[in-house]
CSV table of C-alpha atoms and ligand atoms in Angstrom, one decimal:
chain,number,residue,atom,x,y,z
A,1,MET,CA,353.7,191.3,169.3
A,2,ILE,CA,355.1,193.7,166.6
A,3,LYS,CA,355.5,191.4,163.6
A,4,LYS,CA,355.6,194.0,160.8
A,5,CYS,CA,357.7,196.9,159.9
A,6,LEU,CA,357.1,199.3,157.2
A,7,PHE,CA,359.8,201.3,155.4
A,8,PRO,CA,358.6,204.5,153.5
A,9,VAL,CA,361.3,204.6,150.7
A,10,ALA,CA,359.6,206.6,148.0
A,11,GLY,CA,361.7,209.8,148.7
A,12,TYR,CA,363.9,211.2,146.0
A,13,GLY,CA,367.2,211.9,147.9
A,14,THR,CA,367.8,215.1,146.1
A,15,ARG,CA,370.4,216.2,148.7
A,16,PHE,CA,372.6,213.3,147.4
A,17,LEU,CA,372.5,214.2,143.6
A,18,PRO,CA,373.9,213.2,141.3
A,19,ALA,CA,374.6,210.1,143.4
A,20,THR,CA,370.9,209.4,143.6
A,21,LYS,CA,370.0,210.1,139.9
A,22,ALA,CA,369.7,206.5,138.9
A,23,MET,CA,370.0,204.8,142.3
A,24,PRO,CA,367.7,205.1,145.4
A,25,LYS,CA,369.3,206.9,148.3
A,26,GLU,CA,368.3,203.8,150.5
A,27,ILE,CA,370.9,201.7,148.5
A,28,LEU,CA,373.8,204.1,149.0
A,29,PRO,CA,376.5,202.1,150.9
A,30,VAL,CA,377.6,203.0,154.5
A,31,VAL,CA,380.9,201.2,154.1
A,32,ASN,CA,379.9,197.9,152.4
A,33,LYS,CA,376.1,197.7,153.1
A,34,PRO,CA,373.2,199.5,151.8
A,35,LEU,CA,371.6,202.0,154.2
A,36,VAL,CA,368.3,200.2,154.1
A,37,GLN,CA,369.9,196.9,155.2
A,38,TYR,CA,371.0,198.3,158.4
A,39,GLY,CA,367.4,199.3,159.2
A,40,VAL,CA,366.0,195.9,158.3
A,41,GLU,CA,368.7,194.2,160.4
A,42,GLU,CA,367.6,196.6,163.4
A,43,ALA,CA,364.0,195.5,163.0
A,44,ALA,CA,365.0,191.9,162.6
A,45,GLU,CA,366.9,192.1,165.8
A,46,ALA,CA,363.7,193.4,167.5
A,47,GLY,CA,362.0,190.3,166.4
A,48,ILE,CA,360.2,191.5,163.2
A,49,HIS,CA,360.2,189.3,160.2
A,50,GLU,CA,357.7,190.8,157.8
A,51,PHE,CA,358.8,193.8,155.9
A,52,GLY,CA,356.7,196.0,153.9
A,53,PHE,CA,358.3,198.9,151.6
A,54,VAL,CA,356.4,201.8,150.3
A,55,THR,CA,358.3,202.6,147.2
A,56,GLY,CA,358.1,204.9,144.2
A,57,ARG,CA,359.5,205.1,140.6
A,58,GLY,CA,363.0,204.5,140.3
A,59,LYS,CA,363.3,202.2,143.3
A,60,ARG,CA,363.6,198.8,141.8
A,61,ALA,CA,367.1,198.3,143.1
A,62,ILE,CA,365.6,198.0,146.8
A,63,GLU,CA,363.3,195.0,145.7
A,64,ASP,CA,366.3,193.4,143.8
A,65,HIS,CA,368.4,193.9,146.9
A,66,PHE,CA,366.0,191.8,149.1
A,67,ASP,CA,365.8,188.9,146.5
A,68,ILE,CA,368.2,186.1,145.6
A,69,SER,CA,370.6,186.9,142.8
A,70,TYR,CA,371.2,183.3,141.4
A,71,GLU,CA,373.5,184.6,138.9
A,72,LEU,CA,375.8,186.3,141.3
A,73,GLU,CA,375.8,183.4,143.7
A,74,HIS,CA,376.7,181.1,140.9
A,75,GLN,CA,379.5,183.3,139.7
A,76,ILE,CA,381.1,183.7,143.1
A,77,ALA,CA,380.6,180.2,144.2
A,78,GLY,CA,383.9,178.6,145.1
A,79,SER,CA,385.7,181.8,144.9
A,80,GLY,CA,386.2,182.4,148.6
A,81,LYS,CA,383.9,185.5,148.5
A,82,GLU,CA,380.7,183.8,149.3
A,83,ASN,CA,380.6,185.2,152.9
A,84,LEU,CA,380.2,188.7,151.4
A,85,LEU,CA,376.6,187.7,150.6
A,86,THR,CA,375.9,186.0,153.9
A,87,SER,CA,374.3,189.0,155.7
A,88,ILE,CA,371.7,189.6,152.9
A,89,ARG,CA,371.1,186.0,152.2
A,90,ASP,CA,370.3,185.3,155.9
A,91,LEU,CA,367.9,188.2,155.7
A,92,ILE,CA,366.2,186.9,152.6
A,93,ASP,CA,365.8,183.2,154.0
A,94,HIS,CA,364.4,184.3,157.4
A,95,ASN,CA,362.0,187.2,156.4
A,96,THR,CA,359.4,188.2,153.9
A,97,PHE,CA,359.5,191.4,151.9
A,98,ALA,CA,356.6,192.9,150.2
A,99,PHE,CA,356.2,196.1,148.1
A,100,THR,CA,353.7,198.7,147.2
A,101,ARG,CA,354.0,201.9,145.4
A,102,GLN,CA,353.2,205.5,146.7
A,103,VAL,CA,352.0,207.0,143.3
A,104,GLU,CA,352.1,210.6,144.5
A,105,MET,CA,354.5,212.3,147.0
A,106,LYS,CA,352.0,213.7,149.6
A,107,GLY,CA,354.1,213.4,152.7
A,108,LEU,CA,355.0,210.7,155.4
A,109,GLY,CA,351.6,210.3,156.5
A,110,HIS,CA,350.4,209.5,153.0
A,111,ALA,CA,353.3,207.1,152.5
A,112,ILE,CA,352.3,205.2,155.7
A,113,LEU,CA,348.7,205.1,154.7
A,114,SER,CA,349.8,203.8,151.2
A,115,GLY,CA,351.2,200.9,153.1
A,116,ARG,CA,348.0,199.9,154.9
A,117,ASN,CA,347.5,196.9,152.6
A,118,LEU,CA,350.8,195.4,153.5
A,119,ILE,CA,350.0,195.9,157.3
A,120,GLY,CA,346.5,195.2,157.8
A,121,ASP,CA,345.0,195.4,161.2
A,122,ASN,CA,348.1,195.0,163.3
A,123,PRO,CA,350.3,197.2,165.4
A,124,PHE,CA,353.5,197.9,163.4
A,125,ALA,CA,356.9,199.6,163.3
A,126,VAL,CA,358.1,202.2,160.9
A,127,VAL,CA,361.6,202.7,160.0
A,128,LEU,CA,362.9,205.8,158.2
A,129,ALA,CA,366.1,204.4,156.8
A,130,ASP,CA,367.7,207.8,156.6
A,131,ASP,CA,368.0,207.8,160.3
A,132,PHE,CA,370.8,205.1,161.0
A,133,CYS,CA,370.6,204.1,164.5
A,134,VAL,CA,373.0,202.1,166.8
A,135,GLY,CA,372.3,200.5,170.2
A,136,PRO,CA,374.1,201.7,173.2
A,137,GLY,CA,376.6,198.9,173.2
A,138,GLU,CA,377.4,195.4,172.0
A,139,GLY,CA,375.0,192.8,173.2
A,140,GLU,CA,372.4,195.5,174.1
A,141,ASP,CA,369.1,196.1,172.5
A,142,GLY,CA,369.0,198.2,169.3
A,143,VAL,CA,366.5,201.2,169.1
A,144,LEU,CA,363.6,199.4,167.7
A,145,ALA,CA,364.1,196.4,170.2
A,146,GLN,CA,363.9,199.0,173.1
A,147,MET,CA,360.6,200.3,171.6
A,148,VAL,CA,359.0,197.0,171.0
A,149,LYS,CA,359.7,196.0,174.8
A,150,LEU,CA,358.0,199.3,175.7
A,151,TYR,CA,355.1,198.6,173.4
A,152,ASN,CA,354.6,195.2,175.0
A,153,GLN,CA,354.2,197.0,178.4
A,154,PHE,CA,352.0,200.0,177.2
A,155,ARG,CA,350.3,198.9,174.0
A,156,CYS,CA,350.0,202.3,172.3
A,157,SER,CA,352.0,204.3,169.7
A,158,ILE,CA,355.4,205.2,170.5
A,159,VAL,CA,357.8,207.6,168.8
A,160,ALA,CA,361.7,207.7,169.3
A,161,ILE,CA,362.9,211.2,170.2
A,162,GLU,CA,366.3,212.8,171.0
A,163,GLU,CA,367.3,216.4,172.1
A,164,VAL,CA,368.1,218.7,169.4
A,165,PRO,CA,369.6,222.2,169.5
A,166,ALA,CA,367.1,224.9,169.1
A,167,ASP,CA,368.2,226.0,165.5
A,168,GLU,CA,367.5,222.5,164.3
A,169,THR,CA,363.8,222.0,165.5
A,170,HIS,CA,362.7,223.1,162.0
A,171,LYS,CA,363.8,219.8,160.7
A,172,TYR,CA,361.8,217.5,162.9
A,173,GLY,CA,358.5,216.9,164.5
A,174,VAL,CA,358.8,218.2,168.0
A,175,ILE,CA,356.9,217.0,171.1
A,176,ALA,CA,355.7,218.2,174.4
A,177,GLY,CA,354.9,215.7,177.1
A,178,GLU,CA,354.4,214.8,180.8
A,179,SER,CA,357.4,212.8,182.0
A,180,MET,CA,356.2,209.3,183.1
A,181,LYS,CA,359.7,207.9,184.0
A,182,ASP,CA,363.3,208.4,183.0
A,183,GLY,CA,363.3,209.1,179.3
A,184,LEU,CA,359.6,208.3,178.7
A,185,TYR,CA,357.0,210.9,178.2
A,186,ARG,CA,353.3,210.9,177.5
A,187,ILE,CA,352.8,213.3,174.6
A,188,THR,CA,350.5,216.3,175.2
A,189,ASP,CA,351.5,218.2,172.1
A,190,MET,CA,353.4,217.8,168.8
A,191,VAL,CA,354.3,220.2,166.2
A,192,GLU,CA,355.8,219.4,162.8
A,193,LYS,CA,358.9,221.2,161.8
A,194,PRO,CA,358.4,224.3,164.2
A,195,THR,CA,360.6,227.5,164.3
A,196,PRO,CA,362.6,227.7,167.5
A,197,GLU,CA,360.1,230.2,168.9
A,198,ASN,CA,357.1,227.8,168.2
A,199,ALA,CA,358.9,224.6,169.3
A,200,PRO,CA,357.1,223.0,172.4
A,201,SER,CA,360.5,221.6,173.5
A,202,ASN,CA,363.8,220.6,172.1
A,203,LEU,CA,362.8,216.9,171.9
A,204,ALA,CA,362.7,215.9,168.2
A,205,ILE,CA,361.1,212.8,166.7
A,206,ILE,CA,363.5,210.6,164.8
A,207,GLY,CA,362.7,207.9,162.2
A,208,ARG,CA,361.5,205.1,164.5
A,209,TYR,CA,357.8,204.6,165.3
A,210,ILE,CA,355.6,202.0,166.6
A,211,LEU,CA,352.1,202.7,165.6
A,212,THR,CA,348.7,201.0,166.5
A,213,PRO,CA,346.5,200.3,163.4
A,214,ASP,CA,343.8,202.9,164.3
A,215,ILE,CA,346.4,205.5,162.9
A,216,PHE,CA,345.1,204.4,159.4
A,217,ASP,CA,341.7,205.7,160.0
A,218,ILE,CA,343.1,208.8,161.5
A,219,LEU,CA,345.4,209.3,158.5
A,220,GLU,CA,342.4,208.9,156.0
A,221,ARG,CA,340.9,212.0,157.6
A,222,THR,CA,344.0,214.1,158.4
A,223,PRO,CA,344.2,217.1,156.1
A,224,ALA,CA,347.3,218.3,154.5
A,225,GLY,CA,349.4,220.2,157.1
A,226,LYS,CA,353.0,221.6,157.1
A,227,ASN,CA,354.4,222.0,153.6
A,228,GLY,CA,351.1,220.9,152.1
A,229,GLU,CA,351.9,217.3,153.1
A,230,ILE,CA,349.8,214.7,155.2
A,231,GLN,CA,351.8,214.6,158.3
A,232,ILE,CA,352.1,211.6,160.5
A,233,THR,CA,352.9,214.1,163.3
A,234,ASP,CA,349.2,215.5,162.9
A,235,ALA,CA,347.7,212.0,163.0
A,236,LEU,CA,349.7,210.9,166.1
A,237,LEU,CA,348.7,214.2,167.8
A,238,GLU,CA,345.0,213.1,167.3
A,239,GLN,CA,345.7,209.7,168.8
A,240,ALA,CA,347.6,211.4,171.7
A,241,LYS,CA,344.5,213.6,172.4
A,242,ASN,CA,342.1,210.7,172.3
A,243,GLY,CA,344.2,208.1,174.1
A,244,CYS,CA,347.9,207.8,174.6
A,245,VAL,CA,351.2,208.2,172.6
A,246,LEU,CA,354.5,207.8,174.2
A,247,ALA,CA,357.8,209.6,173.3
A,248,TYR,CA,360.8,207.6,174.2
A,249,GLN,CA,364.3,208.9,174.6
A,250,PHE,CA,366.2,206.0,173.2
A,251,LYS,CA,369.5,204.6,174.4
A,252,GLY,CA,372.1,204.7,171.7
A,253,ARG,CA,373.1,206.9,168.8
A,254,ARG,CA,371.5,208.1,165.7
A,255,PHE,CA,373.0,209.5,162.4
A,256,ASP,CA,371.1,211.7,160.2
A,257,CYS,CA,372.0,209.9,156.9
A,258,GLY,CA,369.6,212.2,155.0
A,259,SER,CA,372.4,214.8,155.2
A,260,ILE,CA,375.8,214.6,153.7
A,261,ASP,CA,377.5,215.4,157.1
A,262,GLY,CA,375.5,212.7,158.9
A,263,PHE,CA,376.1,210.2,156.2
A,264,VAL,CA,379.9,210.6,156.3
A,265,GLU,CA,379.8,210.5,160.3
A,266,ALA,CA,377.9,207.2,160.1
A,267,THR,CA,380.4,205.9,157.5
A,268,ASN,CA,383.2,206.6,159.8
A,269,TYR,CA,381.6,205.1,162.7
A,270,VAL,CA,380.8,201.9,160.9
A,271,TYR,CA,384.2,201.6,159.5
A,272,GLU,CA,386.0,202.2,162.9
A,273,ASN,CA,383.4,200.2,165.2
A,274,ILE,CA,381.9,197.5,163.0
A,275,TYR,CA,383.7,196.9,159.7
A,276,LYS,CA,387.3,196.8,161.2
A,277,LYS,CA,386.2,194.7,164.0
A,278,SER,CA,384.6,192.2,161.6
A,279,LYS,CA,387.8,191.7,159.7
B,1,LIG,C1,359.8,213.3,159.1
B,1,LIG,C2,358.8,213.6,160.0
B,1,LIG,C3,359.4,214.4,161.1
B,1,LIG,C4,360.4,213.6,161.9
B,1,LIG,C5,361.5,213.2,160.8
B,1,LIG,C6,362.4,212.2,161.4
B,1,LIG,O1,360.4,214.4,158.4
B,1,LIG,O2,357.8,214.3,159.2
B,1,LIG,O3,358.3,214.5,162.1
B,1,LIG,O4,361.0,214.3,162.9
B,1,LIG,O5,361.0,212.5,159.6
B,1,LIG,O6,363.6,211.9,160.5
B,1,LIG,P1,361.4,214.3,157.1
B,1,LIG,O7,362.7,213.9,157.8
B,1,LIG,O8,360.9,213.2,156.2
B,1,LIG,O9,361.3,215.7,156.4
């Protein structure tokens, strides 16, 4: 069972300055909901109810978002606007949220290792909130729910992947693998942010992972890699060489909300397909 999900949310969000000067990028709204809440809802839909956040300086608003605001609830009681708080209040009532800080920015692998105390000796999911994912259709599993089902079958670390154009491999971890069945690969190689010439394929890792807890000991001894940072890609490659790591071409769609273009696309998608339909 995957019971816990880790959100590394310490990053600065420089691409969105000045919007992110005093506000975490994860709190930027996609229509009327902060980006990070979509990620939490996706994980909750996958049966996960314990959330850990690896935060940093200037990220207090994330903690406040996943806490009750008695003052606000009191203010709007009886005004007919209570339903606007229902989605977040439901999450607060049915899940737990824990926070720790990454005190130095030393890469995604380091961020995940910083969350070790929140996870313990359990397999866990990782969601990078920047990657906003939607499932293939109404009533169908979201991306993390698809991955949890696979974990229950194979019991090893899994990364979500999608095809990217050759000129975009430098933005992602890129895998090589042996095809096991449609859309599922056993990883044989992974390279963090390769140039097109060095990319082992066009299959890029996106921000959804399921990790077995032995990843923490591996991360402890993983040296700094690409850009001088401790890379989860390098730790996963060691896991893959000693055992098995799967790459899963998920069903659904992903928006790169770490970029302005992707953020605007996600906003338009949510407005047309979720917000308007909920009215
Ligand atoms: C991180 C990972 C990379 C992965 C990407 C997915 O990179 O290091 O392997 O493909 O997330 O979003 P970042 O986007 O943090 O630079």
